[in-house]
Amino acid sequence: MTRRPVAVVTGTTSGIGCQLARRLAHAGYHVVSVNRRAGPGDDARLADLTDTAHLAHTAHAIARDYPCVDLLVNNAALMLGDYRYTADGVEAHFAVNTLAPFVLMQALRASLARAGNGRIVNLVSAVIYEADTRASEIDQLARPTQPFVPVFGPYARSKRALAALGLALQAAYAKDDIRVCGFDPGSCRTPMTLGRGMPWRLLLRHFVRMRTPDAAARELVTMLGAGGPPAGIVSDGRWLAPPPLLDAGYQQDVLALCRAQAVALLPMPIPAAG
Ligand SMILES: NC(=O)c1ccc[n+]([C@@H]2O[C@H](COP(=O)([O-])OP(=O)(O)OC[C@H]3O[C@@H](n4cnc5c(N)ncnc54)[C@H](OP(=O)(O)O)[C@@H]3O)[C@@H](O)[C@H]2O)c1
């Protein structure tokens, strides 16, 4: 009897994640959803991604219950109208958009390896290509000191860090036959882009060109069905060279920051990367 593939997807309560859960289930996946409130999925697990320790417990429970995980989609994210801090004192964009995917990637690594040809898809964004070469960017992730800037401030930084994290882990994970892809879904009409974090001028400029969240979900599920997406960064349906800021030094800095945060915040160790 063939095993039903298992997909772990975060943030299935709205937008792209909701459509993705539906399409993956239709494509034959057993979908394990991770949300802070009830959401679609064959197996709904609760975790607020701002609570890193609780997330780690949930991730370990999933790893225990699913020895084989074929796909992890780190979809859940925040784009706020100001800085916000978690109970641990970590800036929320970094906690949800970067650190939570790191915890899930690490905690589910063995299950992804056991599945053979495991895939990790991290939802990134075209904002990672916007010019911002401040060398101090790494210091602004967990405890920022610079004034808040919508979209191109903490949101863009957290997504660049997530893309860098994927690139940093790629070689080590490839040894376990796991591919890590940063997938940019394009501009989609969702609660995130219609929310407080989106300035009006950007919304007006992008609104007519925005796609439906289902179009993005369909693109990703079609890629998965065709054996993709490839390791690296996929934007606008094609593989793109990472932006210059995401060089090897920056990748290692982000990895070191996430490891340090995990050690500081988690009650139990998660397997070391590399
Ligand atoms: N929409 C776009 O144009 C666009 C463009 C580029 C990249 N992306 C990326 O695509 C992904 C999906 O975005 P979307 O537009 O579909 O956003 P969305 O509709 O706002 O959905 C975000 C999801 O993340 C969940 N989430 C947020 N904070 C959470 C927390 N603390 N704990 C647990 N879950 C949490 C939300 O849950 P709640 O319902 O509980 O809030 C929701 O399920 C994101 O990674 C985003 O950065 C989107």
mmCIF file with all atom_site columns, C-alpha atoms and ligand atoms in Angstrom, residues 10-18 34-38 47-51 74-79 92 95-97 100 122-127 155 158-159 162 183-194 198 210-211 213 216, ligand 1:
data_model
loop_
_atom_site.group_PDB
_atom_site.id
_atom_site.type_symbol
_atom_site.label_atom_id
_atom_site.label_alt_id
_atom_site.label_comp_id
_atom_site.label_asym_id
_atom_site.label_entity_id
_atom_site.label_seq_id
_atom_site.pdbx_PDB_ins_code
_atom_site.Cartn_x
_atom_site.Cartn_y
_atom_site.Cartn_z
_atom_site.occupancy
_atom_site.B_iso_or_equiv
_atom_site.pdbx_formal_charge
_atom_site.auth_seq_id
_atom_site.auth_comp_id
_atom_site.auth_asym_id
_atom_site.auth_atom_id
_atom_site.pdbx_PDB_model_num
ATOM   1   C CA  . THR A 1 10  ? 1.506  26.979 8.731  1.00 0.00 ? 10  THR A CA  1
ATOM   2   C CA  . GLY A 1 11  ? -1.093 29.734 8.508  1.00 0.00 ? 11  GLY A CA  1
ATOM   3   C CA  . THR A 1 12  ? -4.003 27.986 6.790  1.00 0.00 ? 12  THR A CA  1
ATOM   4   C CA  . THR A 1 13  ? -6.722 30.203 8.297  1.00 0.00 ? 13  THR A CA  1
ATOM   5   C CA  . SER A 1 14  ? -6.675 32.742 5.452  1.00 0.00 ? 14  SER A CA  1
ATOM   6   C CA  . GLY A 1 15  ? -5.093 33.902 2.209  1.00 0.00 ? 15  GLY A CA  1
ATOM   7   C CA  . ILE A 1 16  ? -2.587 31.741 0.356  1.00 0.00 ? 16  ILE A CA  1
ATOM   8   C CA  . GLY A 1 17  ? -2.229 29.148 3.136  1.00 0.00 ? 17  GLY A CA  1
ATOM   9   C CA  . CYS A 1 18  ? -5.962 28.436 3.173  1.00 0.00 ? 18  CYS A CA  1
ATOM   10  C CA  . VAL A 1 34  ? -0.302 24.791 12.322 1.00 0.00 ? 34  VAL A CA  1
ATOM   11  C CA  . ASN A 1 35  ? -2.390 27.817 13.345 1.00 0.00 ? 35  ASN A CA  1
ATOM   12  C CA  . ARG A 1 36  ? -3.135 29.927 16.384 1.00 0.00 ? 36  ARG A CA  1
ATOM   13  C CA  . ARG A 1 37  ? -6.857 29.201 15.907 1.00 0.00 ? 37  ARG A CA  1
ATOM   14  C CA  . ALA A 1 38  ? -8.805 26.410 14.226 1.00 0.00 ? 38  ALA A CA  1
ATOM   15  C CA  . ALA A 1 47  ? 0.462  27.139 18.058 1.00 0.00 ? 47  ALA A CA  1
ATOM   16  C CA  . ASP A 1 48  ? 0.897  30.881 18.198 1.00 0.00 ? 48  ASP A CA  1
ATOM   17  C CA  . LEU A 1 49  ? 4.126  31.429 16.308 1.00 0.00 ? 49  LEU A CA  1
ATOM   18  C CA  . THR A 1 50  ? 5.058  34.364 18.553 1.00 0.00 ? 50  THR A CA  1
ATOM   19  C CA  . ASP A 1 51  ? 5.423  31.804 21.366 1.00 0.00 ? 51  ASP A CA  1
ATOM   20  C CA  . ASN A 1 74  ? 6.366  27.907 6.171  1.00 0.00 ? 74  ASN A CA  1
ATOM   21  C CA  . ASN A 1 75  ? 3.543  30.147 4.991  1.00 0.00 ? 75  ASN A CA  1
ATOM   22  C CA  . ALA A 1 76  ? 2.319  31.989 8.113  1.00 0.00 ? 76  ALA A CA  1
ATOM   23  C CA  . ALA A 1 77  ? 3.600  35.543 8.413  1.00 0.00 ? 77  ALA A CA  1
ATOM   24  C CA  . LEU A 1 78  ? 2.889  38.991 9.800  1.00 0.00 ? 78  LEU A CA  1
ATOM   25  C CA  . MET A 1 79  ? 3.086  42.384 8.139  1.00 0.00 ? 79  MET A CA  1
ATOM   26  C CA  . ALA A 1 92  ? 7.201  39.938 16.127 1.00 0.00 ? 92  ALA A CA  1
ATOM   27  C CA  . ALA A 1 95  ? 9.690  35.830 15.577 1.00 0.00 ? 95  ALA A CA  1
ATOM   28  C CA  . VAL A 1 96  ? 6.882  34.756 13.218 1.00 0.00 ? 96  VAL A CA  1
ATOM   29  C CA  . ASN A 1 97  ? 8.449  35.229 9.775  1.00 0.00 ? 97  ASN A CA  1
ATOM   30  C CA  . ALA A 1 100 ? 9.332  30.096 13.667 1.00 0.00 ? 100 ALA A CA  1
ATOM   31  C CA  . ASN A 1 122 ? 9.450  29.094 2.701  1.00 0.00 ? 122 ASN A CA  1
ATOM   32  C CA  . LEU A 1 123 ? 7.130  31.860 1.516  1.00 0.00 ? 123 LEU A CA  1
ATOM   33  C CA  . VAL A 1 124 ? 9.330  34.856 0.751  1.00 0.00 ? 124 VAL A CA  1
ATOM   34  C CA  . SER A 1 125 ? 8.526  38.037 -1.141 1.00 0.00 ? 125 SER A CA  1
ATOM   35  C CA  . ALA A 1 126 ? 9.783  40.221 -3.964 1.00 0.00 ? 126 ALA A CA  1
ATOM   36  C CA  . VAL A 1 127 ? 10.672 42.818 -1.295 1.00 0.00 ? 127 VAL A CA  1
ATOM   37  C CA  . TYR A 1 155 ? 8.742  42.835 7.174  1.00 0.00 ? 155 TYR A CA  1
ATOM   38  C CA  . SER A 1 158 ? 12.405 39.239 8.220  1.00 0.00 ? 158 SER A CA  1
ATOM   39  C CA  . LYS A 1 159 ? 11.725 37.876 4.724  1.00 0.00 ? 159 LYS A CA  1
ATOM   40  C CA  . LEU A 1 162 ? 14.144 33.775 5.923  1.00 0.00 ? 162 LEU A CA  1
ATOM   41  C CA  . PHE A 1 183 ? 8.939  30.832 -2.958 1.00 0.00 ? 183 PHE A CA  1
ATOM   42  C CA  . ASP A 1 184 ? 7.648  34.313 -3.801 1.00 0.00 ? 184 ASP A CA  1
ATOM   43  C CA  . PRO A 1 185 ? 3.898  33.998 -4.468 1.00 0.00 ? 185 PRO A CA  1
ATOM   44  C CA  . GLY A 1 186 ? 3.671  37.394 -6.177 1.00 0.00 ? 186 GLY A CA  1
ATOM   45  C CA  . SER A 1 187 ? 1.332  40.180 -5.143 1.00 0.00 ? 187 SER A CA  1
ATOM   46  C CA  . CYS A 1 188 ? -1.938 38.632 -3.920 1.00 0.00 ? 188 CYS A CA  1
ATOM   47  C CA  . ARG A 1 189 ? -5.181 40.100 -2.586 1.00 0.00 ? 189 ARG A CA  1
ATOM   48  C CA  . THR A 1 190 ? -5.252 38.718 0.975  1.00 0.00 ? 190 THR A CA  1
ATOM   49  C CA  . PRO A 1 191 ? -5.898 39.967 4.520  1.00 0.00 ? 191 PRO A CA  1
ATOM   50  C CA  . MET A 1 192 ? -2.166 40.732 4.708  1.00 0.00 ? 192 MET A CA  1
ATOM   51  C CA  . THR A 1 193 ? -2.048 43.063 1.710  1.00 0.00 ? 193 THR A CA  1
ATOM   52  C CA  . LEU A 1 194 ? -5.387 44.661 2.616  1.00 0.00 ? 194 LEU A CA  1
ATOM   53  C CA  . MET A 1 198 ? 0.146  47.981 3.717  1.00 0.00 ? 198 MET A CA  1
ATOM   54  C CA  . MET A 1 210 ? -2.851 41.592 -7.601 1.00 0.00 ? 210 MET A CA  1
ATOM   55  C CA  . ARG A 1 211 ? -3.646 37.940 -8.162 1.00 0.00 ? 211 ARG A CA  1
ATOM   56  C CA  . PRO A 1 213 ? -4.405 33.742 -3.324 1.00 0.00 ? 213 PRO A CA  1
ATOM   57  C CA  . ALA A 1 216 ? -0.454 31.493 -6.027 1.00 0.00 ? 216 ALA A CA  1
HETATM 58  N N1  . LIG B 2 .   ? -0.181 38.408 -0.237 1.00 0.00 ? 1   LIG B N1  1
HETATM 59  C C1  . LIG B 2 .   ? 0.896  38.777 -0.889 1.00 0.00 ? 1   LIG B C1  1
HETATM 60  O O1  . LIG B 2 .   ? 0.847  39.636 -1.803 1.00 0.00 ? 1   LIG B O1  1
HETATM 61  C C2  . LIG B 2 .   ? 2.229  38.174 -0.570 1.00 0.00 ? 1   LIG B C2  1
HETATM 62  C C3  . LIG B 2 .   ? 3.340  38.562 -1.330 1.00 0.00 ? 1   LIG B C3  1
HETATM 63  C C4  . LIG B 2 .   ? 4.572  38.001 -1.046 1.00 0.00 ? 1   LIG B C4  1
HETATM 64  C C5  . LIG B 2 .   ? 4.685  37.067 -0.038 1.00 0.00 ? 1   LIG B C5  1
HETATM 65  N N2  . LIG B 2 .   ? 3.594  36.727 0.689  1.00 0.00 ? 1   LIG B N2  1
HETATM 66  C C6  . LIG B 2 .   ? 3.774  35.727 1.750  1.00 0.00 ? 1   LIG B C6  1
HETATM 67  O O2  . LIG B 2 .   ? 2.813  34.701 1.597  1.00 0.00 ? 1   LIG B O2  1
HETATM 68  C C7  . LIG B 2 .   ? 2.465  34.154 2.881  1.00 0.00 ? 1   LIG B C7  1
HETATM 69  C C8  . LIG B 2 .   ? 0.971  34.149 3.067  1.00 0.00 ? 1   LIG B C8  1
HETATM 70  O O3  . LIG B 2 .   ? 0.531  35.498 3.060  1.00 0.00 ? 1   LIG B O3  1
HETATM 71  P P1  . LIG B 2 .   ? -0.997 35.911 2.900  1.00 0.00 ? 1   LIG B P1  1
HETATM 72  O O4  . LIG B 2 .   ? -0.995 37.127 2.064  1.00 0.00 ? 1   LIG B O4  1
HETATM 73  O O5  . LIG B 2 .   ? -1.806 34.724 2.514  1.00 0.00 ? 1   LIG B O5  1
HETATM 74  O O6  . LIG B 2 .   ? -1.297 36.374 4.408  1.00 0.00 ? 1   LIG B O6  1
HETATM 75  P P2  . LIG B 2 .   ? -2.589 36.254 5.342  1.00 0.00 ? 1   LIG B P2  1
HETATM 76  O O7  . LIG B 2 .   ? -3.816 36.047 4.549  1.00 0.00 ? 1   LIG B O7  1
HETATM 77  O O8  . LIG B 2 .   ? -2.496 37.415 6.260  1.00 0.00 ? 1   LIG B O8  1
HETATM 78  O O9  . LIG B 2 .   ? -2.306 34.903 6.143  1.00 0.00 ? 1   LIG B O9  1
HETATM 79  C C9  . LIG B 2 .   ? -1.296 34.847 7.096  1.00 0.00 ? 1   LIG B C9  1
HETATM 80  C C10 . LIG B 2 .   ? -1.458 33.567 7.881  1.00 0.00 ? 1   LIG B C10 1
HETATM 81  O O10 . LIG B 2 .   ? -0.436 33.569 8.894  1.00 0.00 ? 1   LIG B O10 1
HETATM 82  C C11 . LIG B 2 .   ? -1.073 33.334 10.137 1.00 0.00 ? 1   LIG B C11 1
HETATM 83  N N3  . LIG B 2 .   ? -0.377 33.935 11.259 1.00 0.00 ? 1   LIG B N3  1
HETATM 84  C C12 . LIG B 2 .   ? -0.020 35.233 11.415 1.00 0.00 ? 1   LIG B C12 1
HETATM 85  N N4  . LIG B 2 .   ? 0.527  35.406 12.630 1.00 0.00 ? 1   LIG B N4  1
HETATM 86  C C13 . LIG B 2 .   ? 0.501  34.205 13.259 1.00 0.00 ? 1   LIG B C13 1
HETATM 87  C C14 . LIG B 2 .   ? 0.908  33.746 14.536 1.00 0.00 ? 1   LIG B C14 1
HETATM 88  N N5  . LIG B 2 .   ? 1.435  34.573 15.444 1.00 0.00 ? 1   LIG B N5  1
HETATM 89  N N6  . LIG B 2 .   ? 0.737  32.439 14.835 1.00 0.00 ? 1   LIG B N6  1
HETATM 90  C C15 . LIG B 2 .   ? 0.175  31.597 13.949 1.00 0.00 ? 1   LIG B C15 1
HETATM 91  N N7  . LIG B 2 .   ? -0.239 31.967 12.719 1.00 0.00 ? 1   LIG B N7  1
HETATM 92  C C16 . LIG B 2 .   ? -0.082 33.258 12.384 1.00 0.00 ? 1   LIG B C16 1
HETATM 93  C C17 . LIG B 2 .   ? -2.447 33.962 10.002 1.00 0.00 ? 1   LIG B C17 1
HETATM 94  O O11 . LIG B 2 .   ? -3.286 33.474 11.028 1.00 0.00 ? 1   LIG B O11 1
HETATM 95  P P3  . LIG B 2 .   ? -4.487 34.346 11.672 1.00 0.00 ? 1   LIG B P3  1
HETATM 96  O O12 . LIG B 2 .   ? -5.640 34.133 10.734 1.00 0.00 ? 1   LIG B O12 1
HETATM 97  O O13 . LIG B 2 .   ? -4.681 33.724 12.999 1.00 0.00 ? 1   LIG B O13 1
HETATM 98  O O14 . LIG B 2 .   ? -4.028 35.769 11.721 1.00 0.00 ? 1   LIG B O14 1
HETATM 99  C C18 . LIG B 2 .   ? -2.815 33.477 8.605  1.00 0.00 ? 1   LIG B C18 1
HETATM 100 O O15 . LIG B 2 .   ? -3.254 32.145 8.634  1.00 0.00 ? 1   LIG B O15 1
HETATM 101 C C19 . LIG B 2 .   ? 3.224  35.013 3.894  1.00 0.00 ? 1   LIG B C19 1
HETATM 102 O O16 . LIG B 2 .   ? 4.418  34.365 4.246  1.00 0.00 ? 1   LIG B O16 1
HETATM 103 C C20 . LIG B 2 .   ? 3.526  36.284 3.142  1.00 0.00 ? 1   LIG B C20 1
HETATM 104 O O17 . LIG B 2 .   ? 4.648  36.959 3.655  1.00 0.00 ? 1   LIG B O17 1
HETATM 105 C C21 . LIG B 2 .   ? 2.365  37.253 0.456  1.00 0.00 ? 1   LIG B C21 1
#
